[in-house]
Short mmCIF file of C-alpha atoms and ligand atoms in Angstrom, two decimals:
data_model
loop_
_atom_site.label_atom_id
_atom_site.label_comp_id
_atom_site.label_asym_id
_atom_site.label_seq_id
_atom_site.Cartn_x
_atom_site.Cartn_y
_atom_site.Cartn_z
CA MET A 1 -151.19 -24.33 -42.09
CA THR A 2 -151.73 -21.46 -44.73
CA GLY A 3 -149.08 -19.31 -45.69
CA ARG A 4 -147.73 -16.51 -43.90
CA PHE A 5 -146.53 -12.54 -44.82
CA ILE A 6 -144.42 -11.33 -42.51
CA THR A 7 -142.82 -8.00 -43.07
CA LEU A 8 -139.79 -6.13 -41.86
CA GLU A 9 -139.49 -2.13 -41.55
CA GLY A 10 -137.49 0.33 -39.91
CA GLY A 11 -134.91 2.88 -41.03
CA ASP A 12 -131.06 2.18 -42.03
CA GLY A 13 -128.72 -0.13 -40.23
CA ALA A 14 -131.71 -1.15 -38.03
CA GLY A 15 -130.45 -5.02 -38.67
CA LYS A 16 -133.39 -5.94 -40.65
CA THR A 17 -131.01 -8.40 -42.81
CA THR A 18 -129.17 -9.58 -40.09
CA GLN A 19 -132.52 -10.40 -38.11
CA ALA A 20 -134.19 -11.78 -41.37
CA GLU A 21 -131.14 -13.91 -42.17
CA MET A 22 -131.84 -15.53 -38.27
CA LEU A 23 -135.13 -15.97 -38.54
CA THR A 24 -134.82 -17.38 -41.96
CA ALA A 25 -132.44 -20.44 -40.25
CA TRP A 26 -134.55 -21.08 -37.59
CA LEU A 27 -138.07 -21.45 -39.30
CA GLY A 28 -136.28 -23.89 -41.78
CA GLU A 29 -134.91 -25.70 -38.81
CA HIS A 30 -138.55 -26.07 -37.82
CA GLY A 31 -139.58 -27.36 -40.98
CA ARG A 32 -140.90 -24.29 -42.57
CA THR A 33 -140.50 -23.28 -46.39
CA VAL A 34 -139.21 -19.12 -46.27
CA VAL A 35 -139.38 -17.30 -49.08
CA ARG A 36 -136.86 -14.09 -48.60
CA THR A 37 -137.73 -11.33 -50.47
CA ARG A 38 -137.66 -7.66 -50.53
CA GLU A 39 -138.70 -4.46 -51.98
CA PRO A 40 -137.91 -2.98 -54.22
CA GLY A 41 -136.36 -5.58 -55.80
CA GLY A 42 -137.62 -9.52 -55.74
CA THR A 43 -137.92 -10.04 -59.37
CA ALA A 44 -135.98 -9.17 -62.45
CA LEU A 45 -138.21 -6.36 -62.93
CA GLY A 46 -138.05 -4.90 -59.64
CA GLU A 47 -134.19 -4.79 -59.61
CA ARG A 48 -134.56 -2.81 -62.64
CA ILE A 49 -137.01 -0.65 -60.82
CA ARG A 50 -134.63 -0.72 -57.96
CA GLU A 51 -131.70 0.75 -59.75
CA ILE A 52 -133.95 3.31 -60.79
CA VAL A 53 -135.22 4.14 -57.72
CA LEU A 54 -132.23 4.01 -55.60
CA HIS A 55 -129.16 4.79 -57.94
CA GLU A 56 -130.83 7.48 -60.38
CA ARG A 57 -128.75 10.56 -60.84
CA GLY A 58 -130.68 13.63 -60.67
CA HIS A 59 -134.08 14.55 -59.53
CA VAL A 60 -136.99 12.02 -59.79
CA SER A 61 -139.93 13.49 -59.00
CA PRO A 62 -141.58 12.60 -55.80
CA ARG A 63 -144.88 11.29 -57.44
CA ALA A 64 -142.98 9.48 -60.13
CA GLU A 65 -140.85 7.77 -57.16
CA ALA A 66 -143.97 6.52 -55.51
CA LEU A 67 -145.54 5.19 -58.51
CA LEU A 68 -142.47 3.52 -59.03
CA TYR A 69 -142.30 1.73 -55.73
CA ALA A 70 -145.99 0.73 -56.04
CA ALA A 71 -145.53 -0.73 -59.63
CA ASP A 72 -142.57 -3.12 -58.07
CA ARG A 73 -145.17 -3.93 -55.48
CA ALA A 74 -147.77 -4.74 -57.54
CA HIS A 75 -145.38 -7.39 -59.75
CA HIS A 76 -143.41 -8.59 -56.68
CA VAL A 77 -147.12 -9.23 -54.71
CA GLN A 78 -148.51 -10.67 -57.87
CA THR A 79 -145.38 -13.16 -59.22
CA VAL A 80 -143.68 -13.78 -55.74
CA VAL A 81 -145.66 -13.08 -52.39
CA ARG A 82 -149.01 -14.60 -53.30
CA PRO A 83 -147.62 -17.66 -54.98
CA ALA A 84 -145.54 -18.54 -52.34
CA MET A 85 -148.43 -18.52 -50.06
CA ALA A 86 -150.45 -20.50 -52.03
CA ARG A 87 -147.75 -22.93 -51.23
CA ASP A 88 -148.55 -22.33 -47.81
CA GLU A 89 -144.98 -20.81 -47.40
CA VAL A 90 -143.87 -18.36 -45.07
CA VAL A 91 -142.78 -14.82 -46.91
CA LEU A 92 -140.27 -12.74 -45.26
CA GLN A 93 -139.70 -9.39 -46.80
CA ASP A 94 -137.45 -6.48 -46.03
CA ARG A 95 -140.23 -3.65 -46.23
CA TYR A 96 -142.84 -3.14 -48.17
CA THR A 97 -146.72 -0.29 -48.38
CA ASP A 98 -145.73 1.00 -44.98
CA SER A 99 -142.25 1.77 -46.07
CA SER A 100 -143.85 3.63 -48.88
CA VAL A 101 -146.50 5.36 -46.50
CA ALA A 102 -143.57 6.10 -44.41
CA TYR A 103 -141.02 7.49 -46.90
CA GLN A 104 -143.13 9.07 -50.00
CA GLY A 105 -146.51 9.46 -47.89
CA VAL A 106 -145.03 11.20 -44.72
CA ALA A 107 -141.46 12.00 -45.30
CA ARG A 108 -141.71 13.16 -48.91
CA GLY A 109 -145.24 14.78 -47.86
CA LEU A 110 -147.47 12.96 -50.78
CA GLY A 111 -150.01 12.18 -47.94
CA ALA A 112 -150.12 8.74 -45.61
CA GLU A 113 -153.62 7.80 -46.91
CA ARG A 114 -153.13 8.62 -50.53
CA ILE A 115 -150.16 6.33 -50.98
CA ARG A 116 -151.88 3.76 -49.19
CA SER A 117 -154.40 3.58 -50.80
CA VAL A 118 -152.37 3.93 -54.06
CA SER A 119 -150.18 0.64 -52.55
CA ASP A 120 -153.22 -1.08 -51.52
CA TRP A 121 -154.42 -0.98 -54.90
CA ALA A 122 -150.88 -2.18 -56.44
CA SER A 123 -151.27 -5.04 -54.18
CA GLU A 124 -154.69 -5.91 -54.61
CA GLY A 125 -155.41 -5.22 -50.75
CA LEU A 126 -152.36 -7.73 -49.43
CA ARG A 127 -151.71 -6.85 -45.83
CA PRO A 128 -148.72 -8.30 -44.15
CA ASP A 129 -149.63 -10.79 -40.91
CA LEU A 130 -147.35 -9.88 -39.11
CA THR A 131 -144.88 -6.37 -39.23
CA VAL A 132 -141.50 -6.59 -37.31
CA LEU A 133 -140.62 -2.88 -36.71
CA LEU A 134 -137.18 -2.72 -36.18
CA ASP A 135 -136.73 0.83 -34.33
CA LEU A 136 -133.41 2.75 -33.79
CA ASP A 137 -132.13 6.09 -32.92
CA VAL A 138 -131.36 7.75 -36.37
CA THR A 139 -127.99 8.89 -35.66
CA VAL A 140 -127.16 5.10 -34.25
CA GLY A 141 -128.62 3.49 -37.22
CA ARG A 142 -126.53 6.14 -39.79
CA ALA A 143 -123.48 5.34 -37.97
CA ARG A 144 -123.77 1.41 -38.50
CA VAL A 145 -124.29 1.83 -41.89
CA ALA A 146 -121.25 4.10 -42.28
CA ALA A 147 -119.14 1.98 -40.50
CA ALA A 148 -120.60 -1.15 -42.33
CA ARG A 149 -119.85 0.05 -45.84
CA GLY A 150 -117.49 3.10 -45.81
CA ASP A 151 -119.71 6.29 -46.14
CA THR A 152 -121.48 5.77 -49.67
CA PHE A 153 -125.50 6.39 -49.12
CA ASP A 154 -127.98 5.71 -52.33
CA ARG A 155 -130.46 8.32 -53.16
CA LEU A 156 -132.70 7.85 -49.92
CA GLU A 157 -129.70 7.17 -47.69
CA SER A 158 -128.51 10.39 -48.36
CA GLU A 159 -131.37 12.74 -47.38
CA ALA A 160 -131.10 14.83 -44.46
CA GLU A 161 -131.28 13.34 -40.69
CA ALA A 162 -134.38 15.39 -39.82
CA PHE A 163 -136.13 13.34 -42.90
CA HIS A 164 -135.01 9.93 -40.99
CA GLU A 165 -136.31 11.12 -38.13
CA THR A 166 -139.60 11.90 -40.02
CA VAL A 167 -139.62 8.53 -41.34
CA ARG A 168 -139.00 6.98 -37.95
CA ARG A 169 -142.07 9.09 -36.45
CA ALA A 170 -144.22 8.00 -39.29
CA PHE A 171 -143.42 3.99 -38.55
CA LEU A 172 -143.96 4.24 -34.91
CA ASP A 173 -147.26 6.11 -35.52
CA MET A 174 -148.64 3.44 -37.69
CA ALA A 175 -147.46 0.96 -35.41
CA GLU A 176 -149.54 2.34 -32.62
CA VAL A 177 -152.60 2.47 -35.00
CA GLU A 178 -152.39 -1.01 -35.68
CA PRO A 179 -150.91 -2.58 -32.83
CA ASP A 180 -152.43 -5.99 -33.50
CA ARG A 181 -150.01 -6.36 -36.88
CA PHE A 182 -147.06 -4.57 -35.65
CA LEU A 183 -144.28 -6.00 -33.44
CA VAL A 184 -142.00 -2.88 -32.38
CA VAL A 185 -138.99 -3.80 -31.15
CA ASP A 186 -135.85 -1.79 -29.74
CA ALA A 187 -132.99 -2.50 -32.12
CA ALA A 188 -130.44 -1.23 -30.37
CA ALA A 189 -130.60 -4.21 -27.97
CA PRO A 190 -128.03 -7.08 -28.80
CA ALA A 191 -129.11 -8.85 -31.76
CA ASP A 192 -129.76 -12.42 -30.16
CA HIS A 193 -131.97 -10.46 -27.69
CA VAL A 194 -133.97 -8.80 -30.81
CA GLN A 195 -133.91 -12.45 -32.17
CA ASP A 196 -135.60 -14.08 -29.67
CA VAL A 197 -138.37 -11.11 -29.39
CA ILE A 198 -139.43 -11.52 -32.77
CA ARG A 199 -138.97 -15.53 -33.13
CA ALA A 200 -141.56 -15.38 -29.84
CA ALA A 201 -144.19 -13.30 -31.96
CA VAL A 202 -143.59 -15.41 -35.32
CA ALA A 203 -143.84 -18.89 -33.48
CA PRO A 204 -147.54 -18.68 -32.92
CA LEU A 205 -148.36 -17.68 -36.57
CA VAL A 206 -146.28 -20.08 -37.88
CA GLY A 207 -147.71 -22.89 -35.68
CA ILE A 208 -144.35 -23.55 -34.03
CA ASP A 209 -144.34 -24.59 -29.84
CA GLY A 210 -142.10 -23.47 -26.84
CA ALA A 211 -140.11 -20.44 -28.50
P1 TYD B 1 -132.74 -0.77 -49.21
O1 TYD B 1 -130.96 -0.51 -49.90
O2 TYD B 1 -133.02 -2.25 -49.78
O3 TYD B 1 -131.99 -0.80 -47.41
P2 TYD B 1 -132.59 -1.09 -46.48
O4 TYD B 1 -131.77 -1.95 -45.99
O5 TYD B 1 -132.53 0.15 -45.59
O6 TYD B 1 -133.84 -1.50 -46.46
O7 TYD B 1 -133.16 0.15 -49.60
C1 TYD B 1 -134.12 0.72 -49.66
C2 TYD B 1 -134.63 2.09 -49.73
O8 TYD B 1 -135.85 2.36 -50.45
C3 TYD B 1 -134.91 2.39 -48.38
O9 TYD B 1 -133.93 3.91 -48.02
C4 TYD B 1 -135.90 2.56 -48.33
C5 TYD B 1 -136.80 3.06 -49.59
N1 TYD B 1 -138.13 2.84 -50.37
C6 TYD B 1 -139.13 3.58 -50.11
O10 TYD B 1 -138.72 5.18 -49.76
N2 TYD B 1 -140.60 3.04 -50.58
C7 TYD B 1 -140.68 1.94 -50.55
O11 TYD B 1 -141.84 1.37 -50.51
C8 TYD B 1 -139.70 0.80 -50.65
C9 TYD B 1 -140.11 -0.15 -50.56
C10 TYD B 1 -138.56 1.42 -50.08
#
């Protein structure tokens, strides 16, 4: 069994963290070593970049923001993701290149193709084996976030509702273009059900029978 790279994408409040935790536990029960990680972040340098992109006060120019995500990705892929895959482990990651394409490329208007090519350069072309898109109505997602932790939003979360609608549409468009890589799951369904759908897609990828 070779290493696998699985990414989770979706808007705020779609339940990526909950689903990743459930999947990690299940993979562990089946004897797989899982590396749970995230972008931005996942390394010491990445956590510093995360501070800047999510919590910097005032304006950050869109191109600078895009390059900060790309810098984070370059370091993270080289120091965390590829080494884990070389050890035949399963990397389960919150957000990756598709987030850059949706947020910076489409919603910020920098261009989907250009942002994907910057990101591919940063990652030396590493593509996920599977991308789980947790799709959820924007209003529902934001209400979940607000309920979970009060009304404090980070820089991207506090963008207007239309921005997040654009992000959602961008993810769905990507999934349509690459149906073999994407699994689109209705994140409004109960968490257990969402998890069953994800496990069914992950099982053959990691050599687990009868999920
Ligand atoms: P995070 O706190 O990880 O939230 P979530 O639970 O929504 O994943 O926030 C990450 C934020 O960074 C999120 O608003 C999307 C944004 N982002 C980008 O804009 N571009 C990127 O390339 C990545 C990886 C994230």
